[in-house]
Tab-separated table of C-alpha atoms and ligand atoms in Angstrom:
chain	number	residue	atom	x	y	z
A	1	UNK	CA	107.461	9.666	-15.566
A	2	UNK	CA	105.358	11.969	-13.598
A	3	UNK	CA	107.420	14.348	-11.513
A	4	UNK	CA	106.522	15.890	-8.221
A	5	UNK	CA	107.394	19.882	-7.516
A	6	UNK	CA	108.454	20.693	-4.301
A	7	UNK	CA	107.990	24.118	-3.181
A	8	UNK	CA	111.184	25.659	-4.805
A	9	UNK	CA	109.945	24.002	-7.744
A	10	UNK	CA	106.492	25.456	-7.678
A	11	UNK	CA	107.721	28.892	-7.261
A	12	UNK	CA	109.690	28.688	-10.397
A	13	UNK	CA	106.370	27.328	-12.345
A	14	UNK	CA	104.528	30.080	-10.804
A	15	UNK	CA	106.764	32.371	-12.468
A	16	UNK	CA	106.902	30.942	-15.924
A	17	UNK	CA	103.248	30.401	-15.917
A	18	UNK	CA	102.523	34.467	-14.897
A	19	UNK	CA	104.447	34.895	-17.664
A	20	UNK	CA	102.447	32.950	-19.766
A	21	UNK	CA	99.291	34.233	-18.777
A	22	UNK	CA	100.514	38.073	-19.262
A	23	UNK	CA	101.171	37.476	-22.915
A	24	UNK	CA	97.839	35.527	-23.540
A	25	UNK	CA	96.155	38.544	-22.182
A	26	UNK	CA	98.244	40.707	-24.121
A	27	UNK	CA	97.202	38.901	-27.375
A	28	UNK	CA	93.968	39.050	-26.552
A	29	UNK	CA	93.638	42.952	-26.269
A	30	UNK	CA	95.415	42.682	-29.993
A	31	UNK	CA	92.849	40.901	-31.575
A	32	UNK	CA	90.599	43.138	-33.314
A	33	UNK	CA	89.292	42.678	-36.713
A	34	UNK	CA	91.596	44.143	-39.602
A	35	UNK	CA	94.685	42.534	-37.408
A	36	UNK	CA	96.729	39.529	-38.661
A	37	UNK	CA	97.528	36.682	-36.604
A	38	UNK	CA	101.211	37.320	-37.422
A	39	UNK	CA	100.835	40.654	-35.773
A	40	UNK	CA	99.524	38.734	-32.167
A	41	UNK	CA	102.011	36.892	-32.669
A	42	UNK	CA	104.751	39.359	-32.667
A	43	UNK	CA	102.928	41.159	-29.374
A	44	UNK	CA	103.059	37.648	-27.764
A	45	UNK	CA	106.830	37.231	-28.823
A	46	UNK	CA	107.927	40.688	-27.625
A	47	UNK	CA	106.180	40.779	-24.331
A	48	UNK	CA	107.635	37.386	-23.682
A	49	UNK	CA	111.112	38.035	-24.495
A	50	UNK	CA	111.024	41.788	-22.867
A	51	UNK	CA	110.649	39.836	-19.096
A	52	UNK	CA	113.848	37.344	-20.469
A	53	UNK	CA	111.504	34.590	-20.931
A	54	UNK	CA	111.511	32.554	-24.296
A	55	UNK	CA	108.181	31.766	-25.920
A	56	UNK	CA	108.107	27.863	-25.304
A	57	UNK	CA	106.595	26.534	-28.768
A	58	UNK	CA	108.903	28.753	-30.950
A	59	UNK	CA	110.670	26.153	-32.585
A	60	UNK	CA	109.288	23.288	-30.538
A	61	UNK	CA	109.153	20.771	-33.563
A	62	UNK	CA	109.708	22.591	-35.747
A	63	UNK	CA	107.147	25.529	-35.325
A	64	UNK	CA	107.735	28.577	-36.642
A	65	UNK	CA	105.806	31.164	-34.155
A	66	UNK	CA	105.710	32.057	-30.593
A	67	UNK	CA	101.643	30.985	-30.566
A	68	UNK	CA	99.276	28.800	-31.761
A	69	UNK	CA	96.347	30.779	-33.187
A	70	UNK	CA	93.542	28.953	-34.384
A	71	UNK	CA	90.708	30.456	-36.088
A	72	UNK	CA	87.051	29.460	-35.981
A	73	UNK	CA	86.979	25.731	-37.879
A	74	UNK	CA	91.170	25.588	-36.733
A	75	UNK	CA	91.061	23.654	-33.495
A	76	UNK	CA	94.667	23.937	-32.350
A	77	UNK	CA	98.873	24.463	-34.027
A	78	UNK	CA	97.053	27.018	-36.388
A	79	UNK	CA	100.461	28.830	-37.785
A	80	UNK	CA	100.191	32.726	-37.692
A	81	UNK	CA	100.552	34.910	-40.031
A	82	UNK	CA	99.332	37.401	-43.271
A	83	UNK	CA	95.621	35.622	-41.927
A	84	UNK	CA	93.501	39.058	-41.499
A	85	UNK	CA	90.805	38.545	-38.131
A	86	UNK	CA	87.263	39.782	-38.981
A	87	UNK	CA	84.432	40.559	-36.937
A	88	UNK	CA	82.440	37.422	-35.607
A	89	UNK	CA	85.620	35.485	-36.055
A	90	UNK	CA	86.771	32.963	-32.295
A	91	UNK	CA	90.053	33.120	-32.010
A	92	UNK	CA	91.992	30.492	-30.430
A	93	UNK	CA	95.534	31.297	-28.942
A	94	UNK	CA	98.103	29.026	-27.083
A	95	UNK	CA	100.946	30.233	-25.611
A	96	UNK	CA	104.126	28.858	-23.333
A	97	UNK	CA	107.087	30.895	-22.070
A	98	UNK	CA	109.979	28.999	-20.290
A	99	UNK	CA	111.576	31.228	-17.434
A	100	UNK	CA	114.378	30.072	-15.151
A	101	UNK	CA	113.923	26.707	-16.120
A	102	UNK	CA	110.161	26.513	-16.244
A	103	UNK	CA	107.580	26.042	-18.839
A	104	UNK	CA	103.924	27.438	-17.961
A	105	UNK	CA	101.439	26.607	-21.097
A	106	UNK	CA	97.930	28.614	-21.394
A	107	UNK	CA	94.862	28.924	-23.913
A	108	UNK	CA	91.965	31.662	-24.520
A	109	UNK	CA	89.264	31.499	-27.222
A	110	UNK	CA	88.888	35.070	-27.947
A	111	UNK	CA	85.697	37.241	-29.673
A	112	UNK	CA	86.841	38.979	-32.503
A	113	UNK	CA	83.997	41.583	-32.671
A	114	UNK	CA	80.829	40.835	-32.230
A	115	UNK	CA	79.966	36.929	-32.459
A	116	UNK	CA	77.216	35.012	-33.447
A	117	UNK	CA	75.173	33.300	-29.875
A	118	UNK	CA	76.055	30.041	-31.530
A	119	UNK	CA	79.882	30.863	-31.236
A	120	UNK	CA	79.454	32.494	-28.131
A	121	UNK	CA	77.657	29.387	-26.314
A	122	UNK	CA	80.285	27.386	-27.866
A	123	UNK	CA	82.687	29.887	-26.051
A	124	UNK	CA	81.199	29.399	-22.794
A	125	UNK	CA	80.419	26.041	-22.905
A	126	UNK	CA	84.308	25.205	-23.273
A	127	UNK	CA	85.669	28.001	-21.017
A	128	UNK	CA	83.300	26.028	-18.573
A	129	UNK	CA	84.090	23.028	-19.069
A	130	UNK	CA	87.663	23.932	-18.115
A	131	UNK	CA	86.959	24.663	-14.689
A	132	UNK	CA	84.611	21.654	-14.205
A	133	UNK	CA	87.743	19.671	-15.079
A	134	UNK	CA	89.932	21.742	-12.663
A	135	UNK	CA	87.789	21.486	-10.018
A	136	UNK	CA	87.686	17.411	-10.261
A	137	UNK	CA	91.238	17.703	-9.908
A	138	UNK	CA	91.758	17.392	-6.649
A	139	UNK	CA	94.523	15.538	-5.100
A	140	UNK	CA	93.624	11.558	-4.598
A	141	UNK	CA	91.429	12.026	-7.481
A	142	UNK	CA	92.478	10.259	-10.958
A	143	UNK	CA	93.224	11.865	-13.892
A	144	UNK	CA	90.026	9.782	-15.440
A	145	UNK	CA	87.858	12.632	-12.608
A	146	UNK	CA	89.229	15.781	-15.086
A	147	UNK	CA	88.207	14.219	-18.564
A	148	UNK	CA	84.715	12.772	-17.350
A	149	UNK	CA	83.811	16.101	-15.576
A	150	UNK	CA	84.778	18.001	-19.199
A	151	UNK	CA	83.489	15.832	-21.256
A	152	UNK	CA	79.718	15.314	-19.203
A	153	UNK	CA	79.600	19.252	-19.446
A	154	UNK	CA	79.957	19.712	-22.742
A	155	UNK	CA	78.311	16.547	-24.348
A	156	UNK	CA	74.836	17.287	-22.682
A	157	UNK	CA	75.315	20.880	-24.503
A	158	UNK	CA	75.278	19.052	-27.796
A	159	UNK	CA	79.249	19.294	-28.448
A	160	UNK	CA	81.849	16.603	-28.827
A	161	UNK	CA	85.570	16.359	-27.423
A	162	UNK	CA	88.456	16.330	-29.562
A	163	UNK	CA	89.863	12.931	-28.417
A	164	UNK	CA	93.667	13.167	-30.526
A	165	UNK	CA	94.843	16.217	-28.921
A	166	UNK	CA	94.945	16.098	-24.561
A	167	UNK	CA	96.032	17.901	-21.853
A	168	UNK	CA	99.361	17.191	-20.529
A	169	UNK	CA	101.973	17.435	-17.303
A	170	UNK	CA	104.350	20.402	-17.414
A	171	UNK	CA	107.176	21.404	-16.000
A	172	UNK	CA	110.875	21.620	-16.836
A	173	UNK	CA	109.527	20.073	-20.133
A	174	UNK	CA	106.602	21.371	-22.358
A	175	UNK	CA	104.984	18.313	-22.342
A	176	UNK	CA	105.720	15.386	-19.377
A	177	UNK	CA	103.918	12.823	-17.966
A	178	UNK	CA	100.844	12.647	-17.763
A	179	UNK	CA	97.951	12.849	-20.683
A	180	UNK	CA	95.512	14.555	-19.181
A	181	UNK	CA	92.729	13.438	-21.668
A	182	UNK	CA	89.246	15.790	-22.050
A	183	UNK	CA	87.118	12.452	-21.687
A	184	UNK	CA	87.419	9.315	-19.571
A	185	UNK	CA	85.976	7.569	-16.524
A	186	UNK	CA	85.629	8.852	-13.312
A	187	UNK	CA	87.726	6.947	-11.102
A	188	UNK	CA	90.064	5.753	-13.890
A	189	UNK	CA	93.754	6.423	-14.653
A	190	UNK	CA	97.422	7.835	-12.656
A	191	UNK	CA	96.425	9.119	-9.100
A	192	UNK	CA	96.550	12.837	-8.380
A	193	UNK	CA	99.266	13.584	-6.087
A	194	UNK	CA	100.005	17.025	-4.488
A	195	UNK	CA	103.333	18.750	-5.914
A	196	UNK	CA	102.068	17.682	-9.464
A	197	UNK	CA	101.697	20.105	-11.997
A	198	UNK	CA	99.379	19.422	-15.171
A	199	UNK	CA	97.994	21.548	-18.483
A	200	UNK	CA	94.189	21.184	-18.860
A	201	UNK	CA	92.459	21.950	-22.031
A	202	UNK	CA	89.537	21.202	-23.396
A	203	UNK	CA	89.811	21.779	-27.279
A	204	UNK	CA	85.341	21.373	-27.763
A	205	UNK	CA	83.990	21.054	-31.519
A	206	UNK	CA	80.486	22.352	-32.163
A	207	UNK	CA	80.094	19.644	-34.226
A	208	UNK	CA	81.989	15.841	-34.825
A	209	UNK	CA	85.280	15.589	-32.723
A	210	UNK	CA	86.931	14.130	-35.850
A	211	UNK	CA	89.737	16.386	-36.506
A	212	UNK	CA	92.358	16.314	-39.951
A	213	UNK	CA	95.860	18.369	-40.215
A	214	UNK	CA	96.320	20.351	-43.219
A	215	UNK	CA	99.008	20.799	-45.647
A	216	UNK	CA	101.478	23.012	-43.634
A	217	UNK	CA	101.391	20.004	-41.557
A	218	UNK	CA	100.388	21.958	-38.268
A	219	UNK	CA	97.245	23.449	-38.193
A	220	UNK	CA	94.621	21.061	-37.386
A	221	UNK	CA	90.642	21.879	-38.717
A	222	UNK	CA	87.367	19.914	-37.739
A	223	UNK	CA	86.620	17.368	-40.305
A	224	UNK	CA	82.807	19.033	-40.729
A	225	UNK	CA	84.177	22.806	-41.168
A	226	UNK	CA	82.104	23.647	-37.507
A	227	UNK	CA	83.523	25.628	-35.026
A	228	UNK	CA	86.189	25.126	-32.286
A	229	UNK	CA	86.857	26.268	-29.227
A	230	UNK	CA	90.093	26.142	-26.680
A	231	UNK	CA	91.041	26.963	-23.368
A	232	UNK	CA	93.809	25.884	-21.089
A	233	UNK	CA	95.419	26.721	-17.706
A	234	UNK	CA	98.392	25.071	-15.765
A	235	UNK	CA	97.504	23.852	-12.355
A	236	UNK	CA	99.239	22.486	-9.373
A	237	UNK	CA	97.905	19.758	-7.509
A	238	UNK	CA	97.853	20.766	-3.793
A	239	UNK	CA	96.611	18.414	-0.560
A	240	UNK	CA	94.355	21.989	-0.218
A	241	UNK	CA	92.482	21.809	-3.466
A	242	UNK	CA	93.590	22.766	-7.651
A	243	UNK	CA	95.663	25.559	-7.875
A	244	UNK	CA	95.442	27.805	-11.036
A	245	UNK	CA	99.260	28.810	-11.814
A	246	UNK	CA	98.302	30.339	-15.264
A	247	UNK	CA	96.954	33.897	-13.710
A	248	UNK	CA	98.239	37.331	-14.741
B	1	MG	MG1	99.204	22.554	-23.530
């Protein structure tokens, strides 16, 4: 069921999603090469916990961290840990905190270093395609409008769309109603209404969108070892446009 925010209600995501978007920028002034993910991890956890939030995905099935960090062929659910970040290495990071009975969700691809211009178009391509999708998702639009506009940016660039793994509504759960798919057909799918509140993110391979999970059962890697890139922000639909919730 899709659920509708009243104003009360977007205040409170507002909140958990400034959250969220604090300790994404937080891990991404910790990654530097010679750091483990384990250690942006803990940064993530602490700053998260010091403003009485609690990192959303710590525990969420089962996970054992406070944030997703997926390096270079990892596309998303990489597990942190005693994994050392080198120079030229992308850096995917996801993190949620729930606040007051919010959840606000978020994703960066970070630079670790200097990168190669392959990795770095593949960087902007995605980080584009992001607000492409954003900006189709205005209310009386269909949630078909977000994944056509992401997908049409990024395919013409000569990358493909991870078609498993989609977007999602968010709210007083992690994950609610509805997909939110990085591909689809303008014009297609549940109506955007104003008052909803949705997670977009494009997860963009540099090469084939098929994806396989690995042993630990989490991380997921693109089937051709190419490179991956992820970004995400929580909006709210509003009768005056997309509103980005997931801001500092
Ligand atoms: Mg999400």
């Amino acid at each position: 069921m899709v659920s509708i925010k009243n104003s009360r209600e977007l205040r409170g995501m507002k909140e958990a999603c400034v959250i969220s978007a604090r300790a994404l920028q937080l891990a991404g002034e910790a990654i530097q090469p010679g750091v483990t993910t384990g250690e942006v991890d803990r940064v993530v956890r602490k700053y998260i916990e010091s403003q009485g939030a609690t990192p959303s995905f710590l525990g969420y099935g089962g996970f054992p961290a406070s944030a997703c960090i997926s390096v270079n062929d990892e596309v998303i659910h990489g597990i942190p840990g005693k994994r050392v970040i080198h120079a030229g290495d992308i850096v995917s990071v996801d993190v949620g905190a729930y606040y007051n009975g919010f959840h606000g969700d978020n994703a960066y691809t970070f630079a670790a270093g200097e990168i190669s211009p392959e990795a770095q178009a593949l960087l902007d391509a995605t980080r584009e395609s992001l607000y492409e999708g954003i900006r189709a998702a205005a209310a009386g639009n269909r949630i078909g409008d977000i994944g056509a506009a992401v997908q049409r940016y990024v395919e013409v660039r000569g990358y493909s769309v991870v078609r498993q793994y989609v977007g999602h509504g968010v709210g007083t759960n992690l994950h609610e109603d509805p997909s939110v798919p990085n591909f689809g057909t303008p014009g297609r799918g549940p109506r955007l209404l104003p008052g909803m509140t949705i997670a977009i993110e494009p997860m963009i391979n540099a090469g084939t969108c098929e994806v396989d999970t690995q042993r630990d059962g989490w991380t997921v890697t693109t089937r051709d070892g190419k490179w991956s890139a992820h970004f995400e922000h929580t909006i709210a639909i509003t009768a005056d446009g997309p509103v980005i919730l997931t801001l500092p």
